[in-house]
XYZ file of C-alpha atoms in Angstrom:
681
model
C 28.146 -14.032 5.479
C 26.913 -15.571 2.239
C 25.999 -12.365 0.437
C 28.482 -9.819 -0.795
C 28.681 -6.584 1.194
C 27.031 -3.615 -0.372
C 25.833 -0.137 0.490
C 22.266 -0.709 -0.689
C 19.436 0.044 1.667
C 17.123 -2.738 2.767
C 17.021 -5.592 5.234
C 20.246 -7.582 5.532
C 20.335 -11.244 4.531
C 19.835 -13.723 7.381
C 22.756 -15.432 9.073
C 23.521 -18.599 7.088
C 23.378 -22.062 8.630
C 26.630 -23.037 6.902
C 29.621 -21.095 8.192
C 32.122 -20.089 5.528
C 35.324 -18.277 6.403
C 35.175 -14.891 4.691
C 37.807 -12.139 4.315
C 36.145 -9.875 6.875
C 36.396 -12.681 9.447
C 40.194 -12.517 9.098
C 40.052 -8.760 9.643
C 37.963 -9.121 12.801
C 40.290 -11.813 14.142
C 43.227 -9.453 13.543
C 41.553 -6.735 15.618
C 40.743 -9.222 18.383
C 44.330 -10.475 18.483
C 45.955 -7.035 18.600
C 43.403 -5.430 20.896
C 42.391 -7.945 23.531
C 45.383 -10.290 23.678
C 47.789 -7.434 24.296
C 45.290 -5.670 26.544
C 44.864 -8.886 28.560
C 48.598 -8.962 29.139
C 49.324 -5.263 29.720
C 46.009 -3.661 30.843
C 47.160 -0.500 29.011
C 44.007 0.566 27.116
C 41.545 2.951 28.720
C 38.091 1.687 29.660
C 36.185 4.138 27.385
C 38.247 3.099 24.360
C 37.777 -0.600 25.131
C 34.026 -0.068 25.445
C 34.059 1.652 22.055
C 35.862 -1.286 20.433
C 33.545 -3.758 22.161
C 30.488 -2.091 20.641
C 31.910 -2.060 17.117
C 33.061 -5.681 17.176
C 29.878 -6.979 18.796
C 27.887 -5.431 15.967
C 30.208 -6.965 13.388
C 30.283 -10.521 14.738
C 26.505 -10.579 15.215
C 26.179 -10.345 11.403
C 22.953 -8.356 11.533
C 24.172 -6.143 8.684
C 26.499 -6.320 5.720
C 30.174 -6.456 6.776
C 32.011 -3.141 6.626
C 35.077 -2.660 4.420
C 38.431 -2.701 6.210
C 39.113 1.035 5.872
C 35.671 1.880 7.271
C 36.182 -0.468 10.218
C 39.520 1.133 11.090
C 38.027 4.608 10.725
C 35.239 3.775 13.207
C 37.756 2.387 15.717
C 39.906 5.509 15.306
C 36.921 7.710 16.168
C 36.923 6.352 19.743
C 38.225 8.199 22.841
C 42.049 7.975 22.766
C 43.010 9.850 25.925
C 46.536 10.186 27.253
C 47.365 6.981 29.149
C 50.559 8.298 30.660
C 53.501 5.876 30.683
C 51.615 2.935 29.146
C 53.570 0.853 26.626
C 50.494 -0.034 24.576
C 48.128 2.915 24.230
C 45.164 3.410 21.923
C 47.045 5.477 19.368
C 49.684 2.789 18.995
C 46.946 0.190 18.508
C 45.308 2.220 15.733
C 48.604 2.585 13.899
C 49.276 -1.130 14.250
C 45.831 -2.021 12.888
C 46.431 0.011 9.733
C 49.321 -2.261 8.729
C 48.301 -5.525 10.337
C 48.611 -8.589 8.112
C 49.426 -6.545 5.051
C 52.235 -9.051 4.597
C 50.022 -12.164 4.332
C 51.557 -12.940 0.978
C 51.003 -16.687 0.890
C 48.912 -19.453 2.399
C 51.625 -20.432 4.931
C 51.506 -17.028 6.635
C 47.694 -17.148 6.793
C 47.874 -20.670 8.239
C 50.312 -19.566 10.950
C 48.036 -16.697 11.895
C 44.908 -18.845 12.123
C 46.764 -21.463 14.149
C 47.287 -18.777 16.784
C 43.558 -18.061 17.165
C 43.091 -20.695 19.950
C 45.206 -18.519 22.236
C 42.169 -16.238 22.513
C 39.840 -18.844 24.019
C 42.091 -21.646 25.377
C 43.215 -21.863 29.014
C 46.893 -22.605 29.617
C 48.663 -23.546 32.886
C 45.737 -22.520 35.052
C 45.697 -19.093 33.402
C 42.297 -17.748 32.354
C 41.641 -17.308 28.648
C 41.209 -13.931 27.001
C 37.619 -14.897 26.077
C 35.547 -17.581 27.730
C 34.501 -20.320 25.327
C 30.796 -19.446 25.501
C 31.151 -15.663 25.268
C 30.198 -13.976 21.976
C 33.829 -13.300 21.078
C 34.945 -16.744 22.222
C 32.220 -18.444 20.199
C 33.163 -16.386 17.135
C 36.852 -17.292 17.430
C 36.097 -20.997 17.957
C 33.726 -21.074 14.977
C 36.281 -19.439 12.682
C 39.029 -21.786 13.896
C 36.937 -24.927 13.356
C 35.984 -23.733 9.864
C 39.706 -23.185 9.176
C 40.491 -26.757 10.250
C 38.047 -28.082 7.655
C 39.711 -26.190 4.787
C 41.918 -27.909 2.263
C 45.156 -26.429 0.899
C 43.205 -25.120 -2.081
C 40.681 -23.500 0.255
C 43.404 -21.758 2.282
C 45.086 -20.454 -0.874
C 41.777 -19.149 -2.186
C 40.996 -17.500 1.194
C 44.421 -15.780 1.249
C 43.920 -14.458 -2.271
C 40.436 -13.183 -1.463
C 41.636 -11.554 1.747
C 44.337 -9.589 -0.061
C 41.831 -8.414 -2.667
C 39.376 -7.440 0.086
C 42.062 -5.446 1.915
C 42.725 -3.515 -1.306
C 39.075 -2.502 -1.712
C 37.457 -5.324 -3.700
C 34.229 -5.730 -1.717
C 33.076 -8.767 -3.734
C 36.188 -10.887 -3.342
C 35.409 -14.043 -1.355
C 31.655 -13.444 -1.096
C 30.363 -15.341 -4.093
C 28.163 -18.404 -3.635
C 29.957 -21.645 -4.444
C 28.502 -25.126 -5.032
C 28.797 -27.534 -2.118
C 29.222 -30.814 -3.971
C 32.647 -32.497 -3.975
C 32.991 -32.373 -7.741
C 32.712 -28.581 -8.059
C 34.066 -27.399 -4.682
C 37.473 -28.513 -3.452
C 37.817 -25.936 -0.670
C 36.961 -28.411 2.122
C 39.137 -31.260 3.337
C 36.655 -32.364 6.003
C 32.903 -32.025 5.580
C 29.989 -32.277 7.967
C 26.430 -33.054 6.861
C 25.686 -29.321 6.822
C 28.488 -28.784 4.323
C 26.903 -31.193 1.841
C 23.551 -29.418 1.392
C 22.640 -25.910 0.271
C 20.017 -24.673 2.715
C 17.156 -22.352 1.882
C 17.927 -18.676 1.332
C 15.448 -15.803 0.881
C 16.924 -14.661 -2.437
C 14.381 -16.529 -4.568
C 11.465 -15.202 -2.515
C 12.819 -11.661 -2.809
C 12.931 -12.165 -6.578
C 9.328 -13.402 -6.432
C 8.200 -10.277 -4.571
C 9.945 -8.077 -7.121
C 8.348 -9.961 -10.020
C 4.980 -9.757 -8.273
C 5.292 -5.999 -7.840
C 6.095 -5.486 -11.525
C 3.364 -7.975 -12.624
C 5.796 -10.416 -14.258
C 3.677 -13.573 -13.984
C 6.073 -16.132 -15.439
C 9.051 -14.875 -13.439
C 6.991 -14.729 -10.229
C 5.818 -18.337 -10.602
C 9.338 -19.563 -11.406
C 10.928 -17.719 -8.439
C 8.276 -19.053 -6.086
C 8.905 -22.588 -7.333
C 12.675 -22.201 -6.812
C 12.163 -20.848 -3.305
C 10.002 -23.694 -2.003
C 12.099 -26.359 -3.742
C 15.059 -25.479 -1.511
C 16.178 -27.599 1.427
C 14.475 -26.414 4.621
C 15.110 -29.569 6.695
C 16.077 -33.229 6.313
C 12.577 -34.696 6.260
C 11.330 -36.295 3.064
C 8.274 -34.043 2.760
C 8.998 -30.342 3.204
C 5.317 -29.713 4.175
C 5.586 -26.310 2.523
C 3.855 -27.064 -0.771
C 0.581 -25.592 0.470
C 2.360 -22.299 1.120
C 3.522 -22.239 -2.496
C -0.050 -22.647 -3.671
C -1.351 -20.039 -1.202
C 1.172 -17.470 -2.433
C 0.116 -18.164 -6.022
C -3.550 -17.797 -5.047
C -2.822 -14.425 -3.434
C -0.842 -13.371 -6.504
C -3.655 -14.245 -8.931
C -6.261 -12.731 -6.612
C -4.421 -9.406 -6.559
C -4.341 -9.527 -10.345
C -8.113 -10.239 -10.316
C -7.617 -13.536 -12.145
C -10.228 -15.277 -10.034
C -10.609 -18.389 -12.200
C -6.929 -19.313 -11.828
C -7.038 -18.465 -8.122
C -10.033 -20.755 -7.510
C -8.389 -23.698 -9.272
C -5.238 -23.398 -7.176
C -7.198 -22.764 -3.991
C -8.924 -26.154 -4.076
C -5.562 -27.838 -4.540
C -4.075 -25.803 -1.682
C -6.845 -26.917 0.685
C -6.258 -30.583 -0.118
C -2.488 -30.200 0.256
C -2.844 -28.414 3.600
C -5.167 -31.125 4.902
C -2.711 -33.874 3.930
C 0.032 -31.958 5.751
C -2.260 -31.542 8.808
C -1.771 -27.771 8.588
C -4.939 -26.459 10.227
C -3.873 -22.812 10.046
C -3.365 -22.987 6.278
C -6.703 -24.785 5.846
C -8.543 -22.011 7.686
C -6.709 -19.361 5.709
C -7.616 -21.071 2.425
C -11.261 -21.135 3.470
C -11.223 -17.402 4.146
C -9.587 -16.814 0.764
C -12.328 -18.894 -0.840
C -14.930 -16.720 0.843
C -13.354 -13.694 -0.860
C -13.931 -15.050 -4.349
C -16.898 -13.529 -6.215
C -19.920 -15.758 -6.708
C -21.000 -16.637 -10.221
C -24.589 -17.229 -9.142
C -26.555 -13.974 -9.464
C -28.374 -12.854 -6.347
C -26.517 -15.193 -4.006
C -25.370 -13.560 -0.812
C -21.685 -14.014 0.062
C -20.864 -15.985 3.201
C -19.394 -14.252 6.244
C -16.280 -15.583 7.966
C -16.671 -17.083 11.435
C -14.568 -15.593 14.205
C -12.160 -18.402 15.056
C -8.619 -18.569 16.496
C -6.939 -19.085 13.100
C -8.958 -16.493 11.149
C -6.955 -13.343 10.461
C -8.570 -10.002 11.485
C -8.318 -8.758 7.896
C -10.516 -11.611 6.718
C -13.178 -10.579 9.233
C -12.709 -6.979 8.109
C -13.331 -8.052 4.507
C -16.853 -9.022 5.600
C -17.618 -5.305 5.883
C -17.253 -5.034 2.106
C -19.798 -7.823 1.708
C -22.182 -6.212 4.170
C -21.888 -2.851 2.380
C -23.106 -4.318 -0.895
C -26.574 -2.936 -1.563
C -27.747 -6.335 -2.801
C -26.901 -7.806 0.626
C -29.808 -5.699 1.982
C -28.181 -5.045 5.331
C -28.185 -1.701 7.157
C -24.831 -0.027 7.748
C -25.252 -0.757 11.452
C -24.240 -4.341 10.644
C -21.016 -3.021 9.085
C -20.206 -0.991 12.186
C -20.877 -4.025 14.376
C -18.473 -6.065 12.255
C -15.801 -3.364 12.601
C -16.126 -3.515 16.392
C -15.687 -7.288 16.214
C -12.595 -6.799 14.046
C -11.051 -4.488 16.635
C -11.557 -7.169 19.283
C -10.074 -9.871 17.041
C -7.072 -7.688 16.255
C -6.462 -7.020 19.964
C -6.650 -10.751 20.633
C -4.127 -11.436 17.858
C -1.818 -8.718 19.185
C -1.745 -10.420 22.591
C -0.675 -13.763 21.105
C 3.056 -14.266 20.750
C 2.799 -16.853 17.962
C 0.995 -14.626 15.454
C 2.878 -12.414 13.023
C 1.521 -8.950 12.296
C 2.828 -5.613 11.162
C 2.139 -2.129 12.455
C 0.397 -1.249 9.190
C -2.367 -3.782 9.839
C -3.918 -1.784 12.656
C -4.861 1.048 10.269
C -6.993 -1.163 8.033
C -10.111 -0.791 10.156
C -9.754 3.013 10.085
C -9.629 2.963 6.270
C -12.787 0.831 6.196
C -14.515 3.060 8.750
C -13.956 6.071 6.502
C -15.863 4.307 3.717
C -18.733 3.270 5.990
C -19.108 6.726 7.500
C -19.248 8.326 4.045
C -21.785 5.778 2.855
C -23.874 6.794 5.861
C -23.658 10.434 4.791
C -21.297 11.459 7.614
C -18.538 12.900 5.433
C -16.617 14.695 8.152
C -16.364 11.618 10.352
C -15.003 9.795 7.318
C -12.418 12.554 6.879
C -11.232 12.022 10.453
C -10.655 8.316 9.823
C -8.805 9.131 6.599
C -6.568 11.581 8.453
C -5.629 8.860 10.938
C -4.539 6.509 8.142
C -2.596 9.202 6.263
C -0.858 10.416 9.421
C 0.381 7.034 10.658
C 1.134 5.075 7.486
C 4.489 5.218 5.743
C 4.940 7.728 2.944
C 5.919 6.353 -0.503
C 5.231 2.785 0.579
C 3.194 -0.059 -0.905
C 0.665 0.068 1.952
C -2.725 -0.607 0.383
C -4.512 1.173 3.252
C -2.764 4.427 2.424
C -3.299 4.337 -1.327
C -6.967 3.377 -0.855
C -7.592 6.339 1.435
C -5.740 8.731 -0.879
C -7.716 7.551 -3.915
C -11.033 7.964 -2.081
C -10.084 11.410 -0.820
C -8.926 12.570 -4.258
C -12.168 11.495 -5.920
C -14.185 13.162 -3.164
C -12.262 16.408 -3.745
C -12.912 16.096 -7.478
C -16.649 15.681 -6.863
C -16.479 18.946 -4.906
C -15.063 20.712 -7.957
C -11.441 20.734 -6.759
C -10.108 18.953 -9.838
C -6.636 20.505 -9.730
C -6.170 19.688 -6.051
C -7.357 16.109 -6.602
C -5.012 15.516 -9.528
C -2.083 17.121 -7.701
C -2.769 14.841 -4.749
C -2.565 11.715 -6.904
C 0.328 12.843 -9.116
C 2.546 13.599 -6.113
C 5.603 11.275 -6.388
C 5.263 10.147 -2.768
C 1.870 8.664 -3.678
C 2.875 6.452 -6.620
C 6.592 5.896 -5.996
C 6.321 2.669 -4.015
C 3.215 1.156 -5.632
C 3.015 -2.413 -6.849
C 1.544 -2.838 -10.317
C -1.775 -4.060 -8.901
C -2.114 -0.836 -6.907
C -0.825 1.183 -9.862
C -3.841 -0.010 -11.853
C -6.128 1.347 -9.110
C -4.195 4.622 -9.092
C -4.293 5.040 -12.873
C -7.987 4.124 -12.916
C -8.755 6.806 -10.323
C -6.846 9.465 -12.288
C -8.812 8.458 -15.384
C -12.137 8.684 -13.515
C -11.303 12.185 -12.293
C -10.471 13.284 -15.845
C -13.724 11.731 -17.105
C -15.720 13.381 -14.306
C -14.332 16.800 -15.194
C -14.801 16.274 -18.943
C -18.417 15.116 -18.672
C -19.338 17.911 -16.292
C -17.799 20.470 -18.640
C -19.670 18.978 -21.584
C -16.488 17.746 -23.335
C -18.251 14.735 -24.846
C -16.002 14.548 -27.885
C -12.882 14.581 -25.687
C -14.260 11.633 -23.764
C -15.262 9.617 -26.818
C -12.145 10.198 -28.915
C -9.406 10.436 -26.286
C -10.356 9.274 -22.799
C -12.547 6.278 -23.554
C -9.943 4.517 -25.779
C -7.374 4.937 -22.976
C -9.542 3.535 -20.184
C -7.386 1.393 -17.859
C -8.453 -1.838 -16.230
C -10.985 -1.281 -13.489
C -14.628 -0.636 -12.731
C -16.434 1.796 -15.003
C -20.177 2.526 -15.062
C -21.320 4.909 -17.777
C -24.424 5.824 -15.734
C -22.183 7.622 -13.230
C -21.313 10.210 -15.888
C -23.981 10.183 -18.587
C -27.756 10.508 -18.524
C -28.619 7.282 -20.300
C -30.534 4.105 -19.525
C -28.166 1.645 -21.172
C -25.425 0.039 -19.182
C -25.220 -2.596 -16.498
C -27.249 -2.294 -13.306
C -25.034 -1.928 -10.249
C -27.209 -0.786 -7.345
C -30.861 -1.132 -6.401
C -30.614 2.330 -4.802
C -28.646 4.348 -7.365
C -30.161 2.825 -10.514
C -33.773 3.824 -9.666
C -32.580 7.359 -8.883
C -30.860 7.442 -12.259
C -34.101 6.382 -13.956
C -35.995 9.130 -12.122
C -33.501 11.774 -13.262
C -33.743 10.469 -16.832
C -37.563 10.574 -16.716
C -37.619 14.082 -15.266
C -35.220 15.230 -17.965
C -37.616 13.805 -20.577
C -40.653 15.408 -18.930
C -42.050 12.041 -17.805
C -41.466 12.347 -14.071
C -44.916 11.045 -13.227
C -43.975 7.585 -14.539
C -41.059 7.176 -12.115
C -42.874 7.210 -8.772
C -42.517 3.485 -8.089
C -38.726 3.228 -8.589
C -38.267 6.436 -6.604
C -40.233 5.169 -3.602
C -38.396 1.826 -3.777
C -35.051 3.610 -3.734
C -36.128 5.820 -0.838
C -37.214 2.804 1.211
C -33.997 0.874 0.558
C -31.726 3.849 1.253
C -33.505 4.672 4.504
C -33.492 1.051 5.675
C -29.810 0.593 4.841
C -28.905 3.945 6.458
C -27.430 5.347 3.245
C -28.507 8.875 3.991
C -26.522 10.500 1.194
C -28.637 8.689 -1.399
C -31.706 9.239 0.761
C -31.257 13.031 0.631
C -30.921 12.934 -3.139
C -34.061 10.783 -3.327
C -36.041 13.215 -1.187
C -34.968 16.103 -3.451
C -36.141 14.157 -6.508
C -39.390 13.328 -4.703
C -40.106 17.047 -4.352
C -39.426 17.475 -8.064
C -41.817 14.615 -8.924
C -44.483 16.150 -6.675
C -44.306 19.348 -8.741
C -44.847 17.222 -11.847
C -48.186 16.172 -10.294
C -49.157 19.830 -9.807
C -48.476 19.945 -6.071
C -47.130 23.278 -4.829
C -47.092 23.280 -1.022
C -46.049 19.673 -0.356
C -42.718 19.795 -2.240
C -41.707 22.902 -0.324
C -42.372 21.227 3.055
C -40.425 18.113 1.945
C -37.362 20.166 1.039
C -37.566 22.334 4.150
C -37.330 19.170 6.269
C -34.254 17.822 4.446
C -32.459 21.107 3.669
C -30.639 21.427 7.063
C -28.794 18.192 6.242
C -27.762 19.433 2.788
C -27.052 23.117 3.243
C -23.624 22.628 4.893
C -22.112 21.717 1.505
C -20.576 18.284 2.167
C -21.836 17.439 -1.332
C -21.948 20.521 -3.567
C -23.773 18.800 -6.408
C -26.475 17.606 -4.025
C -26.806 21.087 -2.493
C -26.989 22.741 -5.923
C -29.773 20.361 -7.003
C -31.668 20.897 -3.743
C -31.374 24.705 -3.973
C -32.501 24.705 -7.612
C -35.478 22.506 -6.758
C -36.355 24.628 -3.705
C -36.323 27.789 -5.810
C -38.692 26.196 -8.302
C -40.970 25.131 -5.429
C -41.043 28.685 -4.052
C -41.846 30.057 -7.490
C -44.622 27.517 -8.037
C -46.088 28.149 -4.588
C -46.984 31.816 -5.239
C -47.647 34.505 -7.833
C -45.410 37.174 -9.309
C -45.942 39.519 -6.354
C -45.150 36.839 -3.801
C -42.246 37.825 -1.509
C -41.097 34.220 -1.861
C -39.368 35.245 -5.081
C -36.667 36.999 -3.064
C -36.054 33.755 -1.186
C -36.003 31.885 -4.498
C -33.300 34.236 -5.770
C -31.148 33.399 -2.757
C -31.417 29.679 -3.501
C -30.749 30.258 -7.187
C -27.634 32.296 -6.386
C -26.347 29.470 -4.211
C -27.117 26.886 -6.907
C -25.375 29.031 -9.530
C -22.254 29.384 -7.384
C -22.139 25.632 -6.698
C -22.614 24.646 -10.334
C -19.974 27.180 -11.375
C -17.539 25.654 -8.876
C -18.322 22.171 -10.185
C -18.083 23.439 -13.808
C -21.378 21.703 -14.604
C -22.224 24.049 -17.446
C -25.450 22.363 -18.614
C -27.047 22.667 -15.174
C -25.484 26.105 -14.729
C -27.148 27.361 -17.895
C -30.555 26.156 -16.646
C -30.090 27.947 -13.302
C -28.981 31.183 -14.987
C -31.922 31.064 -17.383
C -34.415 30.629 -14.518
C -32.656 33.368 -12.548
C -33.050 35.777 -15.471
C -36.756 34.896 -15.706
C -37.262 35.542 -11.972
C -35.448 38.862 -12.170
C -37.639 39.820 -15.114
C -40.779 38.942 -13.111
C -39.502 41.078 -10.247
C -38.787 43.999 -12.585
C -35.064 44.074 -11.893
C -33.794 44.687 -15.390
C -30.090 45.167 -14.527
C -29.941 41.870 -12.635
C -31.889 40.220 -15.451
C -29.465 41.464 -18.083
C -26.479 40.323 -16.021
C -27.968 36.851 -15.587
C -28.761 36.678 -19.304
C -25.171 37.699 -20.091
C -23.835 34.942 -17.850
C -26.199 32.470 -19.522
C -24.855 33.452 -22.924
C -21.245 33.034 -21.765
C -22.052 29.610 -20.348
C -23.708 28.557 -23.599
C -20.604 29.649 -25.534
C -18.377 27.642 -23.201
C -20.572 24.584 -23.747
C -20.341 25.064 -27.511
C -16.540 25.301 -27.408
C -16.152 22.359 -25.012
C -18.414 20.168 -27.117
C -16.096 20.548 -30.099
C -12.793 19.912 -28.282
C -11.276 16.572 -29.266
C -8.006 17.083 -27.366
C -7.075 18.888 -24.189
C -3.348 19.551 -23.765
C -3.573 19.361 -19.980
C -5.382 16.020 -20.124
C -2.822 14.719 -22.628
C 0.118 15.747 -20.403
C -1.483 14.196 -17.321
C -2.165 10.883 -19.056
C 1.341 10.839 -20.554
C 2.698 11.176 -17.028
C 0.468 8.316 -15.856
C 1.791 6.024 -18.600
C 5.393 7.056 -17.864
C 4.880 6.218 -14.199
C 3.562 2.782 -15.149
C 6.569 2.154 -17.398
C 8.983 3.235 -14.658
C 7.319 1.060 -12.011
C 7.345 -1.983 -14.283
C 11.092 -1.576 -14.912
C 12.131 -1.624 -11.250
């Protein structure tokens, strides 16, 4: 084999086209000579022991793994069944003892030459006697190949082989396994050369170096390794016809790094190169990659990929992301229809023998389904799809499906107030251990968003401004998701109007936000985004109270409350309960028994806001609860609610002045250390 044997885990190198006589070949030939030549003449070895030796040697000559050291090979042979043969002259125990000392006396090139000249006895027929191995058997082919390679060696090559073999027998695993140049000027090991001995054929080492550089985000090294890989000799034709693959790999590399301008420039060149090479598959793949690129024209809808024989199922699955964009103005039913089409395309690809695919690809549609179900407001169905991906994908791997699902689940847990559980989920070593740097950026960005979510809900504004905001990693960030402000970029025609309504209600100008609210309600209902629709209905009831309505808001919330009360979104339930309590209070007088029902809703809202640590909203609920208790004449409950309100106000005052949180600092230090460790792999 061309590579040196090692104990490192990972796929073995492929069998080389050029056969070079290595030290472990001499060891295998020694075992074949002592075992099967003598056994062919005496028939003294037991069948179980012979079967054991067959299995070991078949694995070795197939070269599907790194060659074993000599002592390990002998130890495996010695572990076979060595039963008592009786009066046999050549039993298994004698063979094992002979193998331990075989060819220890190959002190010069002449002795090695004499040994190799005896190899033809294993596969040559003499005087109508059958050979030990037939010429086309695995062992016969191995012996013939080694013998022919020996015939091509020069005296210098034989001397070098003898020296390497002695070093290998004494434990030097690298002796004789280094790569040597094949030209006549720098390599004098061959006396006779074939055309295969004059050219260094392609090896995967450069591509492995490219993948490593890609994972650690080393751009210059990745480009150089990719160039060296595709500049190798793959065949004897003048044009390798692989240049388009070089460009495609670079496009994928820049796309993963979100350098879309560089990816687009190379993509046009890759399409032209693939067309000149008449590579239809690469042309179709380049077109699908081009459809992934973001459009610079505002308001232009992205194009969907046609379902064709050469279009990969993942490219069709990427259309779901386009369909889920609010600006695309398509209901989520279209996304589900596309997922069904993807399943059919994937099944069709799985039935074709000429298409390459991995087991991890089949879980992509489950990861996408989890997102679509949650966008539709069906959180528990989304959890089921996430569980499927987590259960069947490899732990501590670079599978993007797994890390995407884990990031989504962690942020969902954080939105439910389980900040510690969410951070523990992401900081688990099995989550980040195998990440590429592109996925590490997503991971670090999600950890940062969870820290920002907790800080803004707690009212730690100074901590965000002085510590978290300067450390924001690369990724998407919308300030409107965390702060009640109108500035910032617009991202959604459903969420942005709701944000404006909340801002107007907070300023006491809810009556001026009817139009954006109704627009958001229409879009969310048409696009089947029922999570946003429920929030919009809750805000609609609040706006109705701004207009002096008392009965209508209560009926609106009573219709939507069964969908909210189960607690799939605690913040949404807390807002709905707080609004319902205000509706019940506004609908009657102080003696109205509806106040008891309002207290129940306020207690639920208080518990939810306390779980979420949203202290500003919690203080408002506790203040209203104290007022209701006072109207009902329950002084003890009023005093307790007032005491809780005071404690909450003190917490807000302390949190507002914190510029540094030791826990946040330790978490972010760990995130940076993980990034440094991953980049140094």
